[in-house]
């Protein structure tokens, strides 16, 4: 005969295994939700699956593909899920018998998932979030559910039972109550996990739909093509930033923890505020307008002297001044507060959007629809102004207003209300620390003074005289310009400095100022050893 103690021990083993599985369902479900919201494609099962793919030998991959064909990924995820369930059950049992062994298992495998998430190609720090959620939530739920197995279980009675036999056994009643409580909480945990996972999946399906819609979009041909880029605009010096920055390597700066995924067919832009007519335009209407192409260099106010928060692209869009002309700003207006779908705002002088500069509502970047992270479906591009006061991505509203009435996102956080881009220049080659031998060395880089243009660039070695660099042909005043200078380098340690002069004759200052509140100043320099 099996003793009552042995039976209850066995049932508690089953229940602790169940607790482990439910805790993992809860934790992984919440992780899927986090992935759906903040880090698509970084769900813990998925990243572990990807890690396994990376680590498996070619023959195994071939075998799996030959066995399961295109279902190979689904099979892999199912296997990872099954393994996770077995591990979770084991963690439940061990957490019950030898706490905190179960939690240790959860933390160990959670750490593996975090590792898998952040070591993927193109992974950002946010991609660790789902795995961290899975680890922490599973550990907490496991502790709580296994804890329910311990409370108020009948205590072993020492000595003779003083109660008369006729009384109901309070231990047994409490046991039934505890069991019900345990099952309720376990079921609830598993249920929440499943719901959260479903929510995450829906959310990911939504973002994939936005990706797919963007990929399908064919942009109209420009009514006004960009001025041809002169052959002499690139000096073809290896190591100098390419004249046009590829979309993949274009710097990205924004406050969006999660890139807004806008359904372009739902997108509308409203022009509101101090206008005679409110104007509203949808995406199809915008694309039907005569679009213009222009090449403009965008820069971030946080770009340090010599930094790389700057890029040059050919944009396709519609002049904002033409839309504003329809809206007819009233005489007292002096600013446009542009707002993105996620609430971020920028304050742009009305004049910069109505003068002859090519301020546009852009839909295309280097021949393709705007990448999601660069503002799909529509963003602003305004030559001559830092991004934080002009380049609103995912833009949905232009509110015509006054600087003394509204303050934009960064202007309430220590940055200036106005942000014209400062004249600057950068040395791209030689790089600090590169091995150099005496003789001819090409010093080269880029210089920019958007909307004014560059007239000259000079280079100085140590404290010597400034020497005039060769300038590449300009694309326009709105783009950076390459420069180079051939240096007959003597052995020793040397410091190279650069300074630009803009088309108005202003010489780049040597006074070093930090990026806040309105852009860094100073001169880029690089120290090299020639030997
Ligand atoms: N919606 C939104 N637009 C934004 C920002 C932002 O945080 N949110 N950042 C701005 C800043 S500070 C810069 S420098 C540019 C950068 O544009 P990019 O990421 O396409 O290079 O976008 C601007 N537009
Ligand atoms: Mo910026």
Coordinates of C-alpha atoms and ligand atoms in Angstrom, one line a residue:
X1 CA 0.0 0.0 0.0
X2 CA 1.1 3.5 -0.8
X3 CA 1.2 5.6 2.3
X4 CA -0.7 8.9 2.4
X5 CA 2.6 10.8 2.8
X6 CA 4.1 9.2 -0.3
X7 CA 1.0 10.0 -2.3
X8 CA 1.0 13.6 -1.3
X9 CA 4.7 13.9 -1.9
X10 CA 4.2 12.6 -5.4
X11 CA 1.3 14.9 -6.1
X12 CA 3.3 17.8 -4.8
X13 CA 6.1 16.9 -7.2
X14 CA 3.6 17.0 -10.0
X15 CA 2.2 20.3 -8.8
X16 CA 5.7 21.9 -8.5
X17 CA 6.4 20.8 -12.0
X18 CA 3.1 22.4 -13.1
X19 CA 4.1 25.5 -11.2
X20 CA 7.4 25.6 -13.2
X21 CA 5.6 25.3 -16.5
X22 CA 3.0 27.9 -15.6
X23 CA 5.7 30.3 -14.4
X24 CA 7.6 29.9 -17.7
X25 CA 4.4 30.4 -19.7
X26 CA 3.7 33.6 -17.8
X27 CA 7.3 34.8 -18.1
X28 CA 7.7 33.9 -21.8
X29 CA 4.3 35.4 -22.6
X30 CA 5.2 38.7 -21.0
X31 CA 8.5 38.6 -22.9
X32 CA 6.6 38.1 -26.2
X33 CA 4.5 41.1 -25.3
X34 CA 7.6 43.2 -24.6
X35 CA 9.1 42.0 -27.9
X36 CA 6.0 43.0 -29.7
X37 CA 6.0 46.4 -28.2
X38 CA 9.7 47.3 -28.1
X39 CA 11.9 44.8 -29.8
X40 CA 10.3 42.9 -32.7
X41 CA 12.1 39.6 -33.5
X42 CA 13.8 39.5 -30.1
X43 CA 11.5 37.1 -28.3
X44 CA 13.5 34.7 -26.1
X45 CA 12.5 31.5 -27.9
X46 CA 13.3 33.1 -31.2
X47 CA 16.8 34.4 -30.2
X48 CA 17.7 31.1 -28.6
X49 CA 16.6 29.4 -31.8
X50 CA 18.8 31.8 -33.8
X51 CA 21.7 31.1 -31.5
X52 CA 21.2 27.4 -32.1
X53 CA 21.2 28.0 -35.9
X54 CA 24.4 29.9 -35.6
X55 CA 26.1 27.3 -33.5
X56 CA 24.9 24.2 -35.4
X57 CA 27.2 22.5 -37.9
X58 CA 26.4 22.7 -41.5
X59 CA 25.4 19.0 -41.8
X60 CA 22.8 19.4 -39.0
X61 CA 21.3 22.5 -40.7
X62 CA 21.2 20.5 -44.0
X63 CA 19.6 17.6 -42.3
X64 CA 16.9 19.7 -40.6
X65 CA 16.2 21.6 -43.9
X66 CA 15.9 18.3 -45.8
X67 CA 13.6 16.8 -43.2
X68 CA 11.3 19.8 -42.6
X69 CA 11.8 22.1 -45.6
X70 CA 10.4 25.6 -45.1
X71 CA 8.9 24.5 -41.8
X72 CA 12.4 24.2 -40.4
X73 CA 12.1 27.4 -38.3
X74 CA 8.7 26.5 -36.9
X75 CA 10.1 23.0 -35.9
X76 CA 13.1 24.7 -34.3
X77 CA 11.0 27.1 -32.3
X78 CA 8.7 24.2 -31.3
X79 CA 11.7 22.2 -30.1
X80 CA 13.0 25.2 -28.1
X81 CA 9.6 25.6 -26.6
X82 CA 9.4 22.0 -25.6
X83 CA 12.9 22.1 -24.1
X84 CA 11.9 25.2 -22.2
X85 CA 8.8 23.4 -20.9
X86 CA 10.9 20.4 -19.7
X87 CA 13.4 22.7 -18.1
X88 CA 10.7 24.8 -16.5
X89 CA 9.1 21.6 -15.0
X90 CA 12.5 20.6 -13.6
X91 CA 13.0 24.1 -12.2
X92 CA 9.6 23.9 -10.5
X93 CA 10.4 20.6 -8.8
X94 CA 13.9 21.7 -7.8
X95 CA 12.6 25.0 -6.5
X96 CA 10.2 23.1 -4.3
X97 CA 12.8 20.6 -3.0
X98 CA 15.9 22.7 -2.8
X99 CA 15.2 26.4 -3.2
X100 CA 16.6 28.4 -4.8
X101 CA 17.9 25.8 -7.4
X102 CA 14.8 26.4 -9.6
X103 CA 15.5 30.1 -9.7
X104 CA 19.2 29.4 -10.4
X105 CA 18.1 27.4 -13.5
X106 CA 15.8 30.2 -14.6
X107 CA 18.5 32.8 -14.2
X108 CA 21.1 30.7 -16.0
X109 CA 18.9 30.1 -19.1
X110 CA 17.6 33.6 -18.9
X111 CA 21.2 34.9 -19.1
X112 CA 21.7 32.6 -22.1
X113 CA 18.7 34.2 -23.8
X114 CA 20.0 37.7 -23.0
X115 CA 23.4 36.8 -24.5
X116 CA 21.6 35.3 -27.6
X117 CA 19.5 38.5 -27.9
X118 CA 22.4 41.1 -27.7
X119 CA 24.9 39.2 -29.9
X120 CA 22.6 39.0 -32.9
X121 CA 23.6 41.1 -35.9
X122 CA 22.3 44.6 -35.6
X123 CA 21.0 44.0 -32.1
X124 CA 20.6 47.1 -29.9
X125 CA 20.5 47.2 -26.1
X126 CA 16.7 47.2 -26.2
X127 CA 16.8 43.7 -27.8
X128 CA 17.8 42.4 -24.4
X129 CA 14.5 43.5 -22.9
X130 CA 12.3 40.5 -23.7
X131 CA 14.9 38.0 -22.4
X132 CA 15.3 40.1 -19.2
X133 CA 11.5 40.2 -18.8
X134 CA 11.3 36.5 -19.3
X135 CA 14.0 35.8 -16.8
X136 CA 12.8 38.1 -14.0
X137 CA 9.1 37.3 -14.5
X138 CA 9.6 33.6 -14.6
X139 CA 11.8 33.7 -11.5
X140 CA 9.3 35.8 -9.5
X141 CA 6.3 33.7 -10.7
X142 CA 8.1 30.5 -9.9
X143 CA 8.9 31.6 -6.4
X144 CA 5.3 32.7 -5.8
X145 CA 3.6 29.6 -7.2
X146 CA 6.0 27.1 -5.5
X147 CA 5.5 29.2 -2.3
X148 CA 1.8 28.4 -2.6
X149 CA 2.6 24.7 -2.3
X150 CA 4.3 25.4 1.0
X151 CA 1.8 27.5 2.9
X152 CA -0.7 25.9 5.3
X153 CA 0.1 22.4 4.2
X154 CA -0.8 20.1 7.1
X155 CA 1.9 20.1 9.6
X156 CA 3.2 16.8 10.8
X157 CA 1.7 16.3 14.2
X158 CA 4.1 15.5 17.0
X159 CA 2.7 13.4 19.8
X160 CA -0.8 12.2 20.3
X161 CA -3.6 14.1 18.5
X162 CA -5.6 15.7 21.2
X163 CA -8.7 16.2 19.0
X164 CA -11.6 13.8 19.1
X165 CA -12.0 11.7 15.9
X166 CA -15.4 13.1 15.2
X167 CA -14.1 16.6 14.2
X168 CA -13.4 17.1 10.6
X169 CA -9.6 17.1 9.9
X170 CA -8.7 20.8 9.6
X171 CA -5.5 19.8 7.9
X172 CA -7.4 18.0 5.1
X173 CA -9.8 20.9 4.6
X174 CA -6.9 23.4 4.5
X175 CA -5.2 21.0 2.0
X176 CA -8.1 21.1 -0.3
X177 CA -8.4 24.9 0.0
X178 CA -4.6 25.3 -0.7
X179 CA -4.9 23.0 -3.7
X180 CA -7.7 25.0 -5.1
X181 CA -5.8 28.3 -4.5
X182 CA -2.7 26.8 -6.1
X183 CA -4.5 25.6 -9.2
X184 CA -6.3 29.0 -9.6
X185 CA -3.1 30.9 -9.4
X186 CA -1.3 28.5 -11.6
X187 CA -4.1 28.6 -14.2
X188 CA -4.2 32.4 -14.0
X189 CA -0.4 32.7 -14.5
X190 CA -0.5 30.4 -17.6
X191 CA -3.6 32.2 -18.9
X192 CA -2.0 35.6 -18.6
X193 CA 1.1 34.3 -20.3
X194 CA -0.9 33.0 -23.2
X195 CA -2.8 36.2 -23.5
X196 CA 0.3 38.3 -23.4
X197 CA 2.0 36.2 -26.0
X198 CA -1.0 36.5 -28.2
X199 CA -0.9 40.3 -27.8
X200 CA 2.7 40.4 -28.6
X201 CA 2.1 38.3 -31.8
X202 CA -0.6 40.6 -32.9
X203 CA 1.6 43.6 -32.4
X204 CA 4.4 42.0 -34.3
X205 CA 2.1 41.1 -37.1
X206 CA 1.1 44.8 -37.2
X207 CA 4.7 46.0 -37.5
X208 CA 5.5 43.4 -40.1
X209 CA 2.5 44.7 -42.1
X210 CA 4.1 48.2 -41.9
X211 CA 7.4 46.8 -43.1
X212 CA 5.7 45.0 -46.0
X213 CA 3.7 48.0 -47.0
X214 CA 6.8 50.1 -47.0
X215 CA 8.7 47.5 -49.1
X216 CA 5.8 47.5 -51.7
X217 CA 5.6 51.2 -52.0
X218 CA 7.0 52.5 -55.3
X219 CA 7.7 56.2 -55.2
X220 CA 6.6 58.5 -58.0
X221 CA 9.3 59.8 -60.3
X222 CA 10.4 63.3 -59.2
X223 CA 8.8 66.2 -61.1
X224 CA 12.0 68.1 -60.4
X225 CA 15.0 65.7 -60.3
X226 CA 18.0 66.5 -58.1
X227 CA 20.8 68.5 -59.7
X228 CA 23.2 66.0 -61.1
X229 CA 26.1 65.4 -58.8
X230 CA 29.2 66.7 -60.5
X231 CA 31.9 64.1 -61.3
X232 CA 34.4 66.2 -59.3
X233 CA 32.3 66.2 -56.1
X234 CA 34.0 63.1 -54.9
X235 CA 37.8 63.0 -54.5
X236 CA 37.8 59.3 -54.1
X237 CA 40.2 59.3 -51.2
X238 CA 39.9 56.0 -49.4
X239 CA 38.6 56.4 -45.8
X240 CA 36.8 59.7 -46.5
X241 CA 33.0 59.5 -45.8
X242 CA 31.2 58.7 -49.0
X243 CA 29.6 61.7 -50.7
X244 CA 26.1 60.1 -50.3
X245 CA 25.6 58.3 -47.0
X246 CA 23.9 54.9 -47.6
X247 CA 20.6 54.6 -45.7
X248 CA 22.0 51.6 -43.7
X249 CA 24.8 53.7 -42.2
X250 CA 23.0 57.0 -41.9
X251 CA 23.2 58.1 -38.3
X252 CA 20.0 57.8 -36.4
X253 CA 18.9 60.0 -33.5
X254 CA 15.5 60.1 -31.9
X255 CA 13.7 59.6 -28.6
X256 CA 11.6 56.7 -30.0
X257 CA 12.2 53.6 -27.8
X258 CA 10.1 51.8 -30.4
X259 CA 10.1 53.0 -34.0
X260 CA 6.6 54.3 -34.8
X261 CA 5.0 51.9 -37.4
X262 CA 2.6 54.0 -39.3
X263 CA 0.1 52.6 -41.8
X264 CA 0.8 55.1 -44.7
X265 CA -2.8 54.7 -45.9
X266 CA -3.9 56.1 -42.5
X267 CA -1.3 58.9 -42.4
X268 CA -2.5 62.5 -42.6
X269 CA -0.8 65.8 -42.0
X270 CA -2.6 68.7 -40.5
X271 CA -1.5 72.3 -40.8
X272 CA -3.1 74.1 -37.9
X273 CA -2.7 77.2 -35.6
X274 CA -2.2 80.7 -36.9
X275 CA -3.5 80.1 -40.4
X276 CA -6.3 81.4 -42.5
X277 CA -7.1 77.9 -43.8
X278 CA -6.4 74.7 -41.9
X279 CA -5.0 72.2 -44.4
X280 CA -5.1 68.4 -44.3
X281 CA -3.4 66.1 -46.7
X282 CA -3.1 62.3 -46.8
X283 CA -0.3 60.2 -48.2
X284 CA -1.9 59.5 -51.6
X285 CA -2.5 63.2 -52.1
X286 CA 1.1 64.0 -51.1
X287 CA 2.5 61.5 -53.5
X288 CA 0.2 62.9 -56.3
X289 CA 1.9 66.3 -55.9
X290 CA 4.9 67.3 -58.1
X291 CA 7.7 66.0 -55.9
X292 CA 11.2 67.4 -55.9
X293 CA 14.5 65.8 -55.3
X294 CA 17.3 67.5 -53.5
X295 CA 20.6 66.5 -51.8
X296 CA 20.9 67.8 -48.3
X297 CA 23.3 67.1 -45.5
X298 CA 21.6 66.5 -42.2
X299 CA 23.5 67.1 -38.9
X300 CA 22.7 66.6 -35.2
X301 CA 23.3 69.3 -32.7
X302 CA 24.9 66.6 -30.5
X303 CA 27.6 66.1 -33.1
X304 CA 31.0 66.8 -31.5
X305 CA 33.6 68.5 -33.5
X306 CA 35.0 65.7 -35.6
X307 CA 32.0 63.5 -34.9
X308 CA 29.9 61.4 -37.2
X309 CA 26.3 62.4 -36.3
X310 CA 26.0 63.8 -39.8
X311 CA 25.0 62.3 -43.2
X312 CA 24.2 63.3 -46.7
X313 CA 21.3 61.9 -48.7
X314 CA 19.2 62.6 -51.8
X315 CA 15.7 63.3 -50.5
X316 CA 12.4 63.2 -52.4
X317 CA 9.6 65.4 -51.2
X318 CA 7.3 68.3 -51.5
X319 CA 8.2 71.9 -50.6
X320 CA 6.7 72.8 -47.3
X321 CA 6.4 76.4 -48.4
X322 CA 3.9 75.4 -51.0
X323 CA 1.7 73.7 -48.4
X324 CA 2.1 76.7 -46.1
X325 CA 1.0 78.9 -48.9
X326 CA -2.3 77.0 -49.1
X327 CA -2.7 77.4 -45.3
X328 CA -1.8 81.2 -45.3
X329 CA -0.1 81.8 -42.0
X330 CA -1.3 85.0 -40.3
X331 CA 1.0 88.0 -39.9
X332 CA 1.9 87.4 -36.2
X333 CA 3.2 83.8 -36.7
X334 CA 7.0 83.3 -36.6
X335 CA 7.4 79.6 -35.9
X336 CA 6.1 76.2 -36.9
X337 CA 5.9 73.5 -34.3
X338 CA 6.0 70.2 -36.0
X339 CA 4.8 67.2 -34.2
X340 CA 5.5 63.5 -34.8
X341 CA 3.1 60.7 -34.3
X342 CA 4.8 59.8 -31.0
X343 CA 4.4 63.3 -29.7
X344 CA 8.0 64.7 -30.2
X345 CA 8.1 68.3 -31.4
X346 CA 10.5 70.7 -33.1
X347 CA 10.3 74.5 -33.4
X348 CA 11.3 75.8 -36.8
X349 CA 11.4 79.5 -37.7
X350 CA 8.5 80.1 -40.1
X351 CA 10.9 81.9 -42.4
X352 CA 13.1 78.8 -42.9
X353 CA 10.0 77.0 -44.1
X354 CA 8.9 79.7 -46.5
X355 CA 12.1 81.2 -47.9
X356 CA 13.8 79.9 -51.0
X357 CA 15.6 77.1 -49.2
X358 CA 14.4 73.7 -50.0
X359 CA 12.5 72.7 -46.9
X360 CA 10.6 69.6 -47.7
X361 CA 8.2 67.0 -46.5
X362 CA 10.3 64.0 -47.5
X363 CA 8.9 60.6 -48.5
X364 CA 12.1 59.2 -50.1
X365 CA 15.7 58.8 -49.1
X366 CA 18.3 57.8 -51.6
X367 CA 15.8 56.4 -54.1
X368 CA 13.7 54.3 -51.7
X369 CA 10.8 55.1 -49.4
X370 CA 12.0 56.5 -46.0
X371 CA 13.3 53.7 -43.8
X372 CA 11.1 53.2 -40.8
X373 CA 13.7 54.5 -38.5
X374 CA 14.3 57.6 -40.6
X375 CA 10.7 58.7 -40.5
X376 CA 8.4 56.5 -42.7
X377 CA 6.1 57.5 -44.2
X378 CA 6.9 61.3 -44.0
X379 CA 9.5 63.5 -42.4
X380 CA 10.8 67.0 -42.6
X381 CA 14.2 68.0 -44.1
X382 CA 15.3 71.6 -43.8
X383 CA 18.7 72.6 -45.1
X384 CA 20.8 74.6 -42.7
X385 CA 19.1 73.7 -39.4
X386 CA 20.1 71.0 -36.9
X387 CA 17.7 68.0 -36.8
X388 CA 16.3 68.8 -33.4
X389 CA 14.7 72.0 -34.6
X390 CA 13.7 70.9 -38.1
X391 CA 13.9 67.3 -39.2
X392 CA 10.8 65.8 -37.6
X393 CA 10.3 62.2 -38.5
X394 CA 6.9 60.5 -38.6
X395 CA 5.5 64.0 -38.9
X396 CA 1.7 64.4 -38.5
X397 CA 1.1 68.1 -37.7
X398 CA 2.5 71.5 -38.5
X399 CA 1.2 74.0 -36.0
X400 CA 1.8 77.5 -37.1
X401 CA 2.5 79.5 -33.9
X402 CA 5.0 81.9 -32.2
X403 CA 8.2 81.3 -30.3
X404 CA 6.8 83.1 -27.4
X405 CA 3.8 80.7 -27.2
X406 CA 5.2 77.2 -27.7
X407 CA 8.4 75.4 -26.7
X408 CA 9.6 72.3 -28.5
X409 CA 10.8 69.0 -27.0
X410 CA 14.5 69.7 -26.6
X411 CA 14.1 73.4 -25.9
X412 CA 12.6 72.6 -22.5
X413 CA 15.6 70.4 -21.8
X414 CA 18.5 72.8 -22.0
X415 CA 18.8 73.2 -25.8
X416 CA 18.3 76.4 -27.7
X417 CA 15.0 77.2 -29.3
X418 CA 16.8 77.9 -32.6
X419 CA 19.5 75.8 -34.1
X420 CA 21.2 76.9 -37.3
X421 CA 24.0 74.4 -38.2
X422 CA 27.4 75.7 -37.4
X423 CA 30.2 75.9 -39.9
X424 CA 32.5 72.9 -39.3
X425 CA 35.0 70.5 -40.9
X426 CA 36.3 67.1 -40.1
X427 CA 39.5 65.1 -40.8
X428 CA 38.6 61.6 -42.0
X429 CA 42.1 60.4 -42.9
X430 CA 44.7 59.7 -41.6
X431 CA 43.1 58.2 -38.6
X432 CA 44.7 58.6 -35.2
X433 CA 47.0 55.7 -34.5
X434 CA 47.2 54.5 -38.2
X435 CA 50.7 53.3 -39.1
X436 CA 52.3 56.1 -41.3
X437 CA 55.7 56.3 -43.0
X438 CA 57.5 59.5 -43.9
X439 CA 56.6 60.9 -47.3
X440 CA 53.4 61.8 -49.1
X441 CA 50.3 61.4 -47.0
X442 CA 46.9 62.5 -48.1
X443 CA 45.0 64.4 -45.4
X444 CA 41.3 64.5 -46.3
X445 CA 37.8 64.9 -45.0
X446 CA 34.6 66.9 -45.3
X447 CA 33.5 70.4 -44.5
X448 CA 30.0 71.9 -44.3
X449 CA 28.1 75.1 -43.8
X450 CA 24.6 74.2 -44.9
X451 CA 22.7 76.8 -46.8
X452 CA 25.7 79.0 -47.0
X453 CA 28.3 76.9 -48.6
X454 CA 32.1 76.3 -48.2
X455 CA 34.6 78.6 -49.8
X456 CA 37.9 77.2 -48.4
X457 CA 39.4 74.6 -46.2
X458 CA 42.9 74.8 -44.7
X459 CA 45.1 72.4 -42.9
X460 CA 47.8 73.1 -40.2
X461 CA 50.5 70.8 -39.1
X462 CA 51.6 71.3 -35.5
X463 CA 51.9 75.1 -35.1
X464 CA 52.9 75.7 -38.7
X465 CA 51.2 77.9 -41.3
X466 CA 47.8 77.1 -42.6
X467 CA 47.9 75.4 -46.0
X468 CA 45.0 75.6 -48.5
X469 CA 43.4 72.2 -49.2
X470 CA 42.0 71.2 -52.6
X471 CA 38.2 71.4 -52.5
X472 CA 36.0 68.9 -54.4
X473 CA 33.2 70.4 -56.6
X474 CA 30.2 71.4 -54.5
X475 CA 26.9 69.6 -55.0
X476 CA 25.1 72.6 -53.6
X477 CA 25.4 75.0 -50.6
X478 CA 23.3 72.5 -48.7
X479 CA 25.7 69.6 -48.7
X480 CA 29.0 68.8 -47.3
X481 CA 32.1 69.2 -49.4
X482 CA 35.1 66.9 -49.6
X483 CA 38.6 68.3 -49.3
X484 CA 42.2 66.9 -49.4
X485 CA 45.7 68.1 -48.8
X486 CA 48.9 66.3 -49.7
X487 CA 51.3 66.4 -46.9
X488 CA 55.0 65.7 -47.2
X489 CA 55.2 64.1 -43.8
X490 CA 58.5 64.1 -41.8
X491 CA 59.1 61.4 -39.1
X492 CA 57.8 62.2 -35.7
X493 CA 54.6 62.8 -33.8
X494 CA 52.4 65.5 -35.4
X495 CA 49.1 67.1 -34.9
X496 CA 47.0 67.9 -37.9
X497 CA 44.2 70.5 -37.7
X498 CA 41.5 71.7 -40.1
X499 CA 39.5 74.8 -40.4
X500 CA 36.9 75.8 -43.0
X501 CA 35.8 79.2 -44.3
X502 CA 32.2 79.6 -45.5
X503 CA 31.0 81.4 -48.6
X504 CA 30.3 84.5 -46.5
X505 CA 34.0 84.6 -45.4
X506 CA 33.4 83.4 -41.9
X507 CA 36.3 81.3 -40.6
X508 CA 35.6 78.3 -38.4
X509 CA 36.4 79.4 -34.8
X510 CA 39.1 77.8 -32.7
X511 CA 37.0 78.5 -29.6
X512 CA 35.9 75.1 -28.2
X513 CA 32.3 75.0 -27.0
X514 CA 30.3 72.0 -26.0
X515 CA 27.3 70.6 -28.0
X516 CA 24.7 72.2 -25.7
X517 CA 22.9 74.5 -26.0
X518 CA 23.2 75.0 -29.8
X519 CA 26.0 73.0 -31.3
X520 CA 29.7 72.4 -30.7
X521 CA 32.5 74.7 -32.0
X522 CA 36.2 74.3 -32.3
X523 CA 38.5 72.6 -34.8
X524 CA 39.0 68.9 -35.5
X525 CA 42.5 67.6 -35.0
X526 CA 44.2 64.3 -35.2
X527 CA 47.6 63.3 -33.7
X528 CA 49.6 60.8 -35.8
X529 CA 53.0 59.1 -35.5
X530 CA 55.1 59.0 -38.6
X531 CA 58.0 56.5 -38.4
Ligands
LIG1 N1 9.9 62.2 -34.3 C1 11.2 62.6 -34.1 N2 11.9 63.2 -35.1 C2 13.2 63.5 -34.9 C3 13.8 63.3 -33.7 C4 13.1 62.6 -32.7 O1 13.6 62.3 -31.6 N3 11.8 62.3 -32.9 N4 15.1 63.6 -33.5 C5 15.6 64.7 -34.4 C6 17.1 64.8 -34.3 S1 17.7 65.4 -32.9 C7 17.9 64.6 -35.4 S2 19.5 64.9 -35.4 C8 17.3 64.0 -36.7 C9 18.0 62.7 -37.0 O2 17.5 62.2 -38.2 P1 17.9 60.7 -38.6 O3 17.7 59.8 -37.4 O4 17.1 60.3 -39.8 O5 19.4 60.8 -39.0 O6 15.9 63.6 -36.5 C10 15.2 64.6 -35.8 N5 13.8 64.2 -35.9
LIG2 MO1 19.9 65.8 -33.2

